[in-house]
Amino acid sequence: MAPMKGLTVFIADLRKCRSHEDEEKRVNKELANIRTKFKETNINGYNRKKYVCKLIYMSLLGYDVNFGHREAVELITGTKYSEKQIGYLAVSLLMSEDTTHAQTVVSALRRDLHDTNECNVCLALNAISNICTREMAEGLTQDIVVQLLSPAASMFIKKKAALCLLRLLRRFPEAVNAPQWASRVVPYLGHRDIGVTQSVASLVTALAQQFPEETRKAASFAVRRLNSLVIDNEYTLDYVYYKVPAPWLQIKLLRLLQYYPAPESTEMRSVLLSILRHIIDLSQDTPRELQQMNAQYSILFEAINLGIHLDVDQGLMQECAVLLGRFITSRETNVRYLGLETMAHLAAYIDRLDSIKTYQGVIIQSLRDRDVSVRRRALDLLYSMCDVSSAKTVVSELLRHMALADVGLREEMALKVAILTEKFATEYSWYVDVMMRLVSLAGDHMGDEVWHRIVQVILGNEELQVYACKISLQTLKAPVCHESAFKVSAYVLGEFGHLIANSDDSAPIEQLKALQSKMPAMSQAARAVALTTVGKFINLFPEIKTLCLRVLDRYRGALDAELQQRACEYYALGTLESEDLLPTVFEEMPPFPERQSALMSRLLKRESHTEDQRTWVFGGRDINRERRGLPASQPEAESPAVAAKEEQQQQQQQKPTQQSLSQLEQKQPTASDQAVAKSMRHYARLLWENDGILYDGDEIQVGLVVQYKPPAGRIGVFLGNRSAAPMYGISISTSSSDATKVSIQPAAGQDALPETLLPLAQARIFFDVHCLQVFSTAPLLRISYTVAGSPTVSELQLPVTVGHFMDPVTIAVGDFFARWKQLGDSGIGESQQVLKAAFLASDSAAGEWLRSVVGGMGFALIQGADPEPTNIVGVGIATTQAGRFGCLVRIEPKITHGLVRVTLRATNAEVAQAVGGSLRMVFESRQQQQQQ
Amino acid sequence: MISAVFIYNQKGEVLISRLYRHDVKRSVADVFRVHVISSPTSVVRSPVTTLGSTSFFHIRYDNLWLCAVTKNNSSAALVFEFLYRLLGLGVSYFGRFDEEAVKNNFVLIYELLDEVLDFGYPQNIEVDTLKLYVTTESVRSKNVVEAPLPQSITMQATGATTWRRNDIAYKKNEAFVDVIESVNLILSAKGTVLRADVQGQIVMRSFLSGMPECKFGLNDKLVLERDSATAAARGLSALTPVAPRGLGSRAGGMGGVGDGESVEIADCQFHQCVRLGRFDTDRTISFIPPDGEFELMRYRTTENVNLPFKVLPVVREMGKTLVEYEVLIKSNFSSKLSATNMVVSIPTPPNATKCRIKVSGVGKAKYHPEENAIVWRISRFQGLQETSLTAVVDLAPMAKPVPWSRPPIALDFQVLMFTASGLLVRFLKVFEKSNYQSVKWVRYMTKAGSYEIRI
C-alpha cells in the first residue's frame, strides 16, 4: 500500500504528545478537520481513505468516533483494492451496531462476492467473517454457499467460503438455514485439494452436531478420505508435516466420525478398522522429533477416541488400553495428560474395566503428579473407572489424598467421593463412615449440596438411621467437630434421636449436652439447624423439656434475626398449653422425593461447552449410555440404597394419573367431585330450560336467563356474591373457540358492571349470541374477580348448543314416519344411543318430564304419530345463518329395563350428534340424581 | 504519617523518590504512575487515590506531580498542607519549581526532604529556618549568606519566633500587602446564581528591620461592629474609622471597593506568626512578620459577592445541523478600572465543523477545535462596558445521534484594584524599638476561579 503522508504525520504527532491532555487536544483538532473535510463534496478517494484511516487509528486509541460511517461505506463501494480494504476495516471496527448503513453494506458485500476479481471476493469473505451480523447471515449465506460450490471458484476462495460459513453457522445457527445447503457441502470432504477438505471438515463437524440427518453421508466421505490419506498415501508433499501427512485433516476427520454411529455396512466398518489399526501400528515406535511426536500422538489419541466411540472390536480396545497404559507412565507431561483423558473416555464406554484396573496404582500415583491438570485428569479417570469392586479402595485413596490436594481440586474431589460412595455403597456403616469423614475433612471446600444429600439419603433409608444416629452422637462428642458434620449430626439426632435413646451413653440428656457443647463455636447457619433440633427434642423427649426450653430461652435474645425468630417460635410452641400443635409441627420428616441428585447436576454444571460438543462425559458406562438414550445396564450387585430408591420411584409414578377428570366443566381449583356433579346437573338442566343456575360455588353464584330467536339469542348472566367480603375488579367475558361458527358478544346499550359487589348483591350482563354455522364446541364464560385480596378466575362452559337454535315445526301425524324413513335411508345424520334411565320406573311423572325435556329442546311434539303411546317423537328445524337443518327425534323408553333409546335423524350429521349429546347429558344427570 | 514522597515529571518518570517508613516499597511509585498519571480513563482525577490499602495524595504544579504515600488513615488536610509547603519550599529555594529545577538540585531536594519529615512526621518546614542550615553550592552562589553559628540555629529553631532572624536590617523599611481574591460562580441558564463565593488570600512582603510588631485592620464585620460598639460605649458619636492615608497612593484609585461597607468573612486562617490569642480576645491581627514574602491570611466569603461580569448567553440548536450563539458580556465595576487577560471559552458541540463568528465590541474570537470551544480573548476590558458575540456553528451528521451535553461557558480574567468581596485594608501599623518610619503599599486583585455560566 502506498504510504499516506498525512497519516504518518498524524501518528507521529500523537506519539510525540507528552501527556494525555495533549493527545486529546490533537485528536479533537484532527476530528474537527476531518469533519470539515467530509462536509466538502469533492473529496477524492485517496483523501477519503486517509481520513478513514485516521478515524480508525483514533478509535483504536479509545476515542469515540461518531461519524464517518457513510464515508467508510463509500470506500467499500469504490473500485480500488486498497480503498476497499480500508473501507472493510473501518466497517468492521467502527460500525458494528450501525443500522442505517447495514443494508448498503450487505449489498456492497454481495456485489463483491460475485466480483470477477478474486481479491475482492476474498475481502468480502473476510469482512463477513469479521463483522458477522444477523443481516449478513440472513442475506448472504446463499451467496457464500454459491462461492463454495461453484466450480469456477479457486481453491483459495473455497477455503475462505467454508470458514466464513462456519463462522456464520456458529454465530447465528437459526439464520443461515443450514439444512438447505448442508447436504450439498458434504461431498466437498472428498475434494482433491487437502486445504479445501480441511476447511470443509471444520464446517461439516459443526453441521454434524446440529443436523446429523442432513450430513449423514459425511461419514462415508470421511472414511474414504482417511483411507486414501492413511492407507493409500495419496497426498502432495506440501501437506506433509514432519513426515506425517496432513495431521490436522486426519484429526478433524477422525473427530467428525465420532459424531456418527458406527457404520452399518461391514465393508465400511472393516475399512475404518483397518485405518485405525494402521494408525495405531504406526505409533508403536516413539519418534525422535518433538513436532513429529506431537502430530503422531494427536492423531493416535483421536483415533483411540474414535475406536472407543465405535466400540466394535474388543481386541482393538485391549490394545488401546495397553498403549494408553504406556502413555500414562510417560515422562512427557502432555502425553500423560492426554493418556489419562483418553483412558477416562475408554472407561466411560468399555464393558470390562479389568484392562484399566491393572493401572489403578499408576493412576492413583498420578494424583500426586507435579502438574495440576494431570492431577485433575487422574481424578476424572478414577471417578470414571470406579465400580463396586474397586469403590472402597478408590474412595479411601481419594480421602487419603484429600488433605494433600490443592484447594481448587478439593471441591470436585469431595463431590466425586460423595457420588461414588452413594452409588457403590454396599454397607450402611461404610456409607455413613465415609461421608462423615468426608464432611469433616473437606467441609470448607464444598457446597451445601453434600451435607444436604447425606441427610436425604439417611432419611430415605430406614436401615441407615440407627447407625447414623450413633455416629452422629460420636461426632458431636469428639473434641473437634467440623461445621458441616455438626449440621448433619444435629439434623439426624433431631429426627431419629429417639431410636438410640434407650442405651445409657446416648440418653436424651446426653444428646442435648453433646449438641449444646458444640453450639457456641458454630456459625449462625449451623446454630439455626441446632435450634431446630432442640425444638424437635422437646417433642421427642418430654422428660428434658425444661432443659430444652432453657436453651431456646437463651437464644431468644440472639442478635441474628434468624436465630432469634427460631428460638422465639420454638419456645412459644414448647410452652403452649395444648399439646396437639407440637407433635404436628415436629412430625418426622417424610423421605425426600427422589430426584436427580444435586451432586450430579453440580458436577455436570462444571463442564463448560465452548466449542465443539464432547461426545461423552466423565463418569462410568451407565451415565454415558443414558446420555445416548440407551438403557443403563443393571448393576451387578444392587446396593440397598439404590434398591430403596427405585421402589420409591415406582410409587411416585402412580400418583399423577388420578387427576384431570372433567376439567372443562369447571376449571376452578375448588373442584371436588361433588361440586363437579352439582354443576353437571345445573348444566344439563339449562340445556332444556330457559333459566336456572349455572354455577353455585363458595364465593360466587352464576345464574342464566336465556331467550332464543333462531338463529340469534340473548343470554343474561347474573353474578351473585356469596362470600362475606365485597368483591372487586369483576369482569365477565365470553370466548368462543370457533368464532366463525358461533359468535357471542356483550349486548349493546347496557350498564357497565359495578366496580364492587357487596356480599349478597348481584350484578348482571347480557350477551348476544349468533349461530353462524353448525357448531360442536360450546362457548366459554370467563369470570374474574378479586375477593379478600386473592384474585380468582373461573371458566365455565355456557350451555349453548346448536340444539338451542331449534324452531319447533308441526307436521301432519302421518308425515312423520315418511320423513323419518326418508332421512334414515339417506343416511346423512343419525345418532342413536341407549341410555340408562332407572328413574322411569320409580317416577310416575317421568313421562311428563320426558315430554318437557324434548319440548324444551325446541322440538314440536307430534302427538299420536308413534304407534307406541309411551314413545315420544318430535320435529324441529335448527336454524343457523348459513342454513336450516331439519331434525327428527324419537325416544323409546323401556320402563321395565330402566333403559331408554334415543334416536335422532337430521339433515346434518353434526346437528344430530350435538342434540344427541345434549340429550345424553340430560339423561345421565337425571340418572345420577336418582342414584343419590 | 507519610510513608513516602515521590516527585514525577509529566510523563510519569520518577524524579525524586524518598521513603520514610518500611511499610511501602519503592515500587509503589510505579503503582501510582500506572493507575493515575498514565491512566487514560480517569479523566476526573481525585487528589486522593486509594489502591488496595495504600493511599496516594497528589498535587500538580507546573510540569510536576508531587505525591505522598501513606498506609494509614492519615489526616488528608495535613498531608496536603505538607505537600503545598514542600512546593513553597521549592519555589523559594529555586525560584521556579519545575522539572528542570528538580533535575538540577537532586542533592538539595533530598537534603530538604531529610529535614522536613522524620519517620513520616512533618518537622520544621519554615523556609527561613531551613535556609540557615540547608545550604548548598548552588544556593550559596546566588545569595551569599554567612554561615551562622550553630548556636544561633538552635536558638532560632527552638525560640519563640522561629520564622524570623533578629539581625535583619534594611535601609528603607517597606511592607507590601497584596489582597488576591478568586471568585467562583455558577450561574444557571436562566440567570439565577447557583453558587457564588470568594476565596481570598492576603500576601505580604515585608522588608523591615529588626523585630517589628505589626498591627493589621480590615473592614470585616466583626471588627467594625466591635469598634462601633466600643465607640458608642465611650459616648462618642458614631465615627466611622477612616483608613490612614499613609497606606500609600495606590490605594487611592480604588473604585470597586465599597468604602465603609463591612464584609462578613465566613472563615479565615492565619499564618503562624499571627497571635491568635489576641485575635480571639480583641480581634486585632498582630504579628511579627517573617522576612520576605509570606501568606498572612486566607479567608472565604459567601455573602454579597460583587460579580465583576454579567454574561447573557443565548444558544439555540437549529435542528441537527446548526447551533446559533449570542453572548453578551457586561462589566460590572467602576469605569476607572479594567479587566485584563480575559478569556471567554464558549463550548461547541463535539461534531462542529465550521464556525462563523462576529464580535461586536472588543476582543477577538476563534474556534479552537482541540478544545471544542470558541475562545474569545479580550486583552483589556473597561468597566461599565459591554461587548457581544454572535456565532453560527455548522454541525456534521453523527452516526449515532447523541444529544449535546451543553457544558457551561467559562470565563478567565484579572481585575486590578477590585475585590469581589468588598474587603478593604483599613490600616497596617508597624512598631519597632528604633521607631523607624516605614512605607506601606496595598494592592488589590480579583481573579476568576471557576467562573461558569450554564447555557
Short mmCIF file of C-alpha atoms in Angstrom, two decimals, chain A residues 49 52-53 55-56 59 65 67-78 83-109 112 123-124 126-133 135-136 140, chain B residues 399:
data_model
loop_
_atom_site.label_atom_id
_atom_site.label_comp_id
_atom_site.label_asym_id
_atom_site.label_seq_id
_atom_site.Cartn_x
_atom_site.Cartn_y
_atom_site.Cartn_z
CA LYS A 49 -9.09 6.63 2.59
CA VAL A 52 -10.93 7.00 7.42
CA CYS A 53 -7.54 5.53 8.36
CA LEU A 55 -10.51 7.71 12.26
CA ILE A 56 -9.67 4.03 12.67
CA SER A 59 -10.96 4.76 17.51
CA VAL A 65 -15.64 8.30 16.71
CA PHE A 67 -19.15 9.88 12.30
CA GLY A 68 -17.54 8.81 9.07
CA HIS A 69 -19.62 5.68 8.66
CA ARG A 70 -21.00 6.91 5.40
CA GLU A 71 -17.50 7.54 4.08
CA ALA A 72 -16.45 4.04 5.11
CA VAL A 73 -19.34 2.57 3.18
CA GLU A 74 -18.44 4.72 0.19
CA LEU A 75 -14.92 3.31 0.31
CA ILE A 76 -16.31 -0.22 0.11
CA THR A 77 -18.28 0.59 -2.98
CA GLY A 78 -15.18 2.08 -4.61
CA GLU A 83 -9.73 1.67 -0.64
CA LYS A 84 -11.98 -1.33 -0.32
CA GLN A 85 -9.63 -2.85 2.18
CA ILE A 86 -9.62 0.21 4.40
CA GLY A 87 -13.38 0.51 3.95
CA TYR A 88 -13.97 -3.02 5.18
CA LEU A 89 -11.58 -2.50 8.05
CA ALA A 90 -13.44 0.65 9.07
CA VAL A 91 -16.82 -1.01 8.74
CA SER A 92 -15.77 -3.92 10.90
CA LEU A 93 -14.17 -1.73 13.55
CA LEU A 94 -16.31 1.37 13.69
CA MET A 95 -19.86 0.43 12.91
CA SER A 96 -20.72 -2.99 14.21
CA GLU A 97 -24.09 -1.83 15.50
CA ASP A 98 -24.94 0.85 12.99
CA THR A 99 -28.23 0.00 11.37
CA THR A 100 -28.66 2.89 8.96
CA HIS A 101 -25.96 1.65 6.64
CA ALA A 102 -26.44 -2.08 7.25
CA GLN A 103 -28.38 -2.62 4.05
CA THR A 104 -25.84 -0.76 1.92
CA VAL A 105 -23.04 -2.77 3.44
CA VAL A 106 -24.83 -6.04 2.74
CA SER A 107 -25.48 -5.14 -0.88
CA ALA A 108 -21.88 -3.98 -1.31
CA LEU A 109 -20.71 -7.26 0.13
CA ASP A 112 -18.05 -8.05 -4.13
CA LEU A 123 -12.00 -9.23 1.01
CA ALA A 124 -15.74 -9.64 1.22
CA ASN A 126 -13.00 -11.82 5.34
CA ALA A 127 -15.20 -8.88 6.16
CA ILE A 128 -18.25 -11.11 6.61
CA SER A 129 -16.36 -13.39 8.98
CA ASN A 130 -15.11 -10.46 10.97
CA ILE A 131 -18.30 -8.46 11.26
CA CYS A 132 -20.83 -11.27 11.14
CA THR A 133 -24.14 -9.55 11.79
CA GLU A 135 -28.37 -9.26 8.39
CA MET A 136 -25.34 -10.77 6.74
CA LEU A 140 -25.52 -13.51 2.24
CA ALA B 399 -23.73 8.07 13.05
#
